[in-house]
């Protein structure tokens, strides 16, 4: 399981880094409005991909754990749905964008198509993880994203238009989609085949809660960027700054995403076999997530005003406060990934769907009402309210089904270490020369926190949070 987590996390980290690199290139070469085009396009693509993917990357793992003898037919049925839904969805997206952003409709639609195609590829990567090939799944993700951002960066540096560069990126992702099926054939020894009617009926029965969760989850986490572009004056520039901040947070969240993807097959098999070990299996991952996530708000406070414009250009300096505020809620969101996948394992996917449905209502309601009045403050308020609501529901449901999640001790210890490291970093920043104050403070914070973590981990009788 450790190797699976590392392999998947490397792939997801490369994915996050490639997106941030693309935003940095566009922001510096093309300016804040084109940065907003990328942000709105990828936010729209997240919503589009949730509709076309329909939760398949989560559903397929549980379905294969329950019916491994029908693997070829299950994957074949899910592939058939995608081959129709993705082209239709991209065409409808283009039609909608011509109404909302007529001057940028093609570029936004191409960026949206990236995520729809990429999410289709996640089906084969989920199958590889189920088949014990998490390393190859992570490698596939890494190569795909490095090639994707490399091709587009080269085109942009050659002064190509956004549309031409985006077509190049889409071509890379389409090739990667085909490679995914080739890897399943080579590594697992089979290829998807035409499903039988019984397979289709079973998938139709299983799909709704997974589809609802993915669609509503993407709605509440991504629709804010789109609404900023629509409702705020100078919306594209504001959407670009806000999306850049949220992508940095989303990049951090690839760790819990990779961890839950890796642990999911084990949890699913344990639950199906009736083993009463689910709560025990999530204890060490929960400790690890707390130790990694609790320092994030302190890091953002020490370095956001320095690092944010360094990455995306001086025009986005005014949006660095967004990163500082939302970073406070990163630990809660990290744990939400693990609590959510625990509910999915226990057959409570419908409850996850209800939680994110409520979160989506909160985000859309607050954004529509408050964005014209409060600007980006409204989007941040909506994000906080939705994240807290979802986490609260997950926590209570896991408590009811599996017992109280073991979070108190690890949270207290990691918070104490982070506070001490923060005091040291803040003191250094207050006396260091301005040009090096922020990076020096961040470096000292990291050294102090890592040292205390190592001392705690080596202490006698202590659990080891790195073990999962």
Short mmCIF file of C-alpha atoms in Angstrom, two decimals, residues 150-365:
data_model
loop_
_atom_site.label_atom_id
_atom_site.label_comp_id
_atom_site.label_asym_id
_atom_site.label_seq_id
_atom_site.Cartn_x
_atom_site.Cartn_y
_atom_site.Cartn_z
CA UNK A 150 5.67 20.67 -22.61
CA UNK A 151 3.90 20.78 -25.98
CA UNK A 152 1.77 23.77 -25.02
CA UNK A 153 4.65 25.68 -23.44
CA UNK A 154 6.73 25.18 -26.58
CA UNK A 155 3.89 26.44 -28.76
CA UNK A 156 3.27 29.48 -26.56
CA UNK A 157 6.97 30.34 -26.49
CA UNK A 158 6.86 30.14 -30.29
CA UNK A 159 4.15 32.83 -30.16
CA UNK A 160 1.29 30.53 -31.13
CA UNK A 161 -2.22 31.62 -30.22
CA UNK A 162 -3.98 30.14 -27.20
CA UNK A 163 -6.23 28.13 -29.50
CA UNK A 164 -3.33 26.52 -31.38
CA UNK A 165 -1.50 25.71 -28.16
CA UNK A 166 -4.64 24.23 -26.63
CA UNK A 167 -5.22 22.01 -29.68
CA UNK A 168 -1.69 20.67 -29.22
CA UNK A 169 -2.44 19.86 -25.58
CA UNK A 170 -5.69 18.12 -26.52
CA UNK A 171 -3.90 15.97 -29.10
CA UNK A 172 -1.48 14.77 -26.41
CA UNK A 173 -4.34 13.78 -24.11
CA UNK A 174 -6.16 11.88 -26.86
CA UNK A 175 -3.01 9.85 -27.52
CA UNK A 176 -2.67 9.18 -23.79
CA UNK A 177 -6.25 7.91 -23.68
CA UNK A 178 -5.39 5.23 -26.24
CA UNK A 179 -2.17 4.37 -24.41
CA UNK A 180 -4.21 3.63 -21.27
CA UNK A 181 -6.08 0.80 -22.98
CA UNK A 182 -2.85 -0.56 -24.43
CA UNK A 183 -1.37 -0.67 -20.91
CA UNK A 184 -4.38 -2.62 -19.61
CA UNK A 185 -3.89 -5.14 -22.41
CA UNK A 186 -0.14 -5.50 -21.84
CA UNK A 187 -0.08 -5.49 -18.04
CA UNK A 188 -3.35 -7.20 -17.14
CA UNK A 189 -3.69 -9.42 -20.18
CA UNK A 190 -7.15 -8.43 -21.32
CA UNK A 191 -8.97 -5.79 -23.30
CA UNK A 192 -12.44 -4.34 -22.68
CA UNK A 193 -15.21 -6.10 -24.55
CA UNK A 194 -18.86 -5.52 -25.37
CA UNK A 195 -20.97 -5.76 -22.21
CA UNK A 196 -23.89 -8.13 -21.78
CA UNK A 197 -27.30 -6.79 -20.86
CA UNK A 198 -26.87 -7.96 -17.28
CA UNK A 199 -23.70 -5.91 -17.00
CA UNK A 200 -25.45 -2.82 -18.33
CA UNK A 201 -28.34 -3.25 -15.88
CA UNK A 202 -25.96 -3.67 -12.95
CA UNK A 203 -23.95 -0.59 -13.96
CA UNK A 204 -27.14 1.44 -14.29
CA UNK A 205 -28.15 0.41 -10.79
CA UNK A 206 -24.71 1.20 -9.33
CA UNK A 207 -23.95 4.42 -11.20
CA UNK A 208 -26.42 7.06 -9.87
CA UNK A 209 -24.84 7.74 -6.44
CA UNK A 210 -21.34 7.81 -7.96
CA UNK A 211 -22.47 10.12 -10.76
CA UNK A 212 -24.32 12.39 -8.36
CA UNK A 213 -21.31 12.63 -6.06
CA UNK A 214 -18.83 13.44 -8.82
CA UNK A 215 -21.07 15.94 -10.60
CA UNK A 216 -22.10 17.76 -7.42
CA UNK A 217 -18.58 17.57 -5.99
CA UNK A 218 -17.12 19.27 -9.05
CA UNK A 219 -19.99 21.74 -9.05
CA UNK A 220 -19.29 22.96 -5.55
CA UNK A 221 -15.49 23.07 -5.98
CA UNK A 222 -15.23 24.52 -9.49
CA UNK A 223 -18.36 26.51 -10.35
CA UNK A 224 -17.11 29.51 -8.36
CA UNK A 225 -14.45 30.30 -10.98
CA UNK A 226 -17.05 30.25 -13.73
CA UNK A 227 -19.45 32.45 -11.72
CA UNK A 228 -16.66 34.95 -10.99
CA UNK A 229 -16.04 35.26 -14.72
CA UNK A 230 -19.73 35.85 -15.37
CA UNK A 231 -20.80 38.11 -12.49
CA UNK A 232 -17.77 40.25 -11.60
CA UNK A 233 -16.62 43.32 -13.53
CA UNK A 234 -13.34 42.43 -15.24
CA UNK A 235 -14.34 38.87 -14.51
CA UNK A 236 -11.70 37.02 -16.52
CA UNK A 237 -8.77 38.64 -14.72
CA UNK A 238 -10.38 38.02 -11.31
CA UNK A 239 -11.24 34.45 -12.30
CA UNK A 240 -7.64 33.88 -13.32
CA UNK A 241 -6.22 35.13 -10.02
CA UNK A 242 -8.75 33.19 -7.97
CA UNK A 243 -8.30 30.01 -10.00
CA UNK A 244 -4.52 30.21 -9.65
CA UNK A 245 -4.81 30.38 -5.86
CA UNK A 246 -7.27 27.50 -5.79
CA UNK A 247 -5.05 25.40 -8.07
CA UNK A 248 -2.21 25.68 -5.58
CA UNK A 249 -4.56 24.35 -2.90
CA UNK A 250 -5.83 21.67 -5.26
CA UNK A 251 -2.24 20.68 -6.00
CA UNK A 252 -1.68 20.01 -2.31
CA UNK A 253 -4.85 17.93 -2.25
CA UNK A 254 -3.40 15.44 -4.70
CA UNK A 255 -1.73 13.82 -1.68
CA UNK A 256 -5.00 12.77 0.00
CA UNK A 257 -6.39 12.00 -3.43
CA UNK A 258 -3.50 9.63 -4.19
CA UNK A 259 -3.64 8.09 -0.73
CA UNK A 260 -7.37 7.37 -0.94
CA UNK A 261 -7.02 5.95 -4.46
CA UNK A 262 -4.33 3.60 -3.18
CA UNK A 263 -6.17 2.50 -0.05
CA UNK A 264 -9.57 2.20 -1.72
CA UNK A 265 -9.11 -1.30 -3.20
CA UNK A 266 -7.92 -2.61 0.17
CA UNK A 267 -10.83 -1.02 2.01
CA UNK A 268 -13.27 -2.32 -0.57
CA UNK A 269 -11.98 -5.89 -0.30
CA UNK A 270 -11.98 -5.71 3.50
CA UNK A 271 -15.55 -4.46 3.63
CA UNK A 272 -16.82 -6.95 1.05
CA UNK A 273 -15.25 -9.84 2.96
CA UNK A 274 -16.89 -8.65 6.16
CA UNK A 275 -13.63 -7.79 7.92
CA UNK A 276 -14.12 -5.39 10.81
CA UNK A 277 -10.88 -3.58 10.13
CA UNK A 278 -11.91 -0.44 8.25
CA UNK A 279 -11.42 1.96 11.18
CA UNK A 280 -8.02 0.46 11.95
CA UNK A 281 -6.94 0.77 8.33
CA UNK A 282 -7.61 4.52 8.21
CA UNK A 283 -5.81 5.44 11.45
CA UNK A 284 -2.27 5.79 10.09
CA UNK A 285 -3.34 7.52 6.85
CA UNK A 286 -5.34 9.99 8.95
CA UNK A 287 -2.30 10.78 11.10
CA UNK A 288 -0.15 11.24 8.03
CA UNK A 289 -2.65 13.65 6.45
CA UNK A 290 -2.81 15.73 9.62
CA UNK A 291 0.98 16.01 9.92
CA UNK A 292 1.26 17.10 6.30
CA UNK A 293 -1.71 19.48 6.14
CA UNK A 294 -1.63 21.38 9.43
CA UNK A 295 1.57 23.34 8.50
CA UNK A 296 0.00 24.58 5.25
CA UNK A 297 -1.82 27.65 6.68
CA UNK A 298 1.38 28.78 8.42
CA UNK A 299 3.39 28.35 5.21
CA UNK A 300 0.82 30.37 3.26
CA UNK A 301 0.91 33.18 5.81
CA UNK A 302 4.71 33.36 5.70
CA UNK A 303 5.16 33.18 1.95
CA UNK A 304 2.03 33.90 -0.12
CA UNK A 305 2.76 37.57 -0.80
CA UNK A 306 6.21 36.58 -2.10
CA UNK A 307 5.55 33.31 -3.91
CA UNK A 308 2.20 34.05 -5.56
CA UNK A 309 3.36 36.90 -7.84
CA UNK A 310 6.66 35.12 -8.37
CA UNK A 311 4.75 32.22 -9.95
CA UNK A 312 2.00 33.96 -11.87
CA UNK A 313 3.32 37.45 -12.47
CA UNK A 314 3.00 40.78 -10.62
CA UNK A 315 -0.53 41.38 -11.91
CA UNK A 316 -1.93 38.72 -9.54
CA UNK A 317 -0.34 40.06 -6.35
CA UNK A 318 -3.68 41.42 -5.23
CA UNK A 319 -5.13 37.89 -5.10
CA UNK A 320 -2.57 36.34 -2.74
CA UNK A 321 -4.89 36.92 0.23
CA UNK A 322 -7.23 34.28 -1.23
CA UNK A 323 -4.49 31.69 -0.87
CA UNK A 324 -3.83 32.66 2.76
CA UNK A 325 -7.49 32.41 3.79
CA UNK A 326 -8.40 29.16 2.04
CA UNK A 327 -5.18 27.51 3.26
CA UNK A 328 -6.59 27.59 6.80
CA UNK A 329 -9.10 24.93 5.77
CA UNK A 330 -6.64 22.57 4.06
CA UNK A 331 -6.40 20.14 7.04
CA UNK A 332 -10.18 19.78 7.07
CA UNK A 333 -10.26 19.14 3.34
CA UNK A 334 -7.41 16.60 3.56
CA UNK A 335 -9.34 14.57 6.12
CA UNK A 336 -12.49 14.91 4.04
CA UNK A 337 -10.91 12.83 1.27
CA UNK A 338 -10.21 9.95 3.63
CA UNK A 339 -13.54 10.13 5.46
CA UNK A 340 -15.36 10.27 2.14
CA UNK A 341 -13.68 7.20 0.67
CA UNK A 342 -14.43 5.37 3.92
CA UNK A 343 -18.12 6.10 3.42
CA UNK A 344 -17.91 4.89 -0.17
CA UNK A 345 -16.33 1.65 1.01
CA UNK A 346 -19.14 1.17 3.52
CA UNK A 347 -21.84 1.50 0.86
CA UNK A 348 -22.76 5.04 1.89
CA UNK A 349 -21.98 6.74 -1.42
CA UNK A 350 -25.50 8.20 -1.49
CA UNK A 351 -24.74 10.09 1.72
CA UNK A 352 -21.62 11.54 0.12
CA UNK A 353 -23.76 12.66 -2.79
CA UNK A 354 -26.22 14.36 -0.44
CA UNK A 355 -23.37 16.14 1.34
CA UNK A 356 -21.88 17.59 -1.83
CA UNK A 357 -25.38 18.45 -3.11
CA UNK A 358 -25.86 20.65 -0.07
CA UNK A 359 -22.39 22.13 -0.59
CA UNK A 360 -23.21 22.91 -4.23
CA UNK A 361 -26.40 24.70 -3.20
CA UNK A 362 -24.43 26.75 -0.67
CA UNK A 363 -21.74 27.75 -3.18
CA UNK A 364 -24.10 28.67 -5.99
CA UNK A 365 -26.52 30.50 -3.71
#
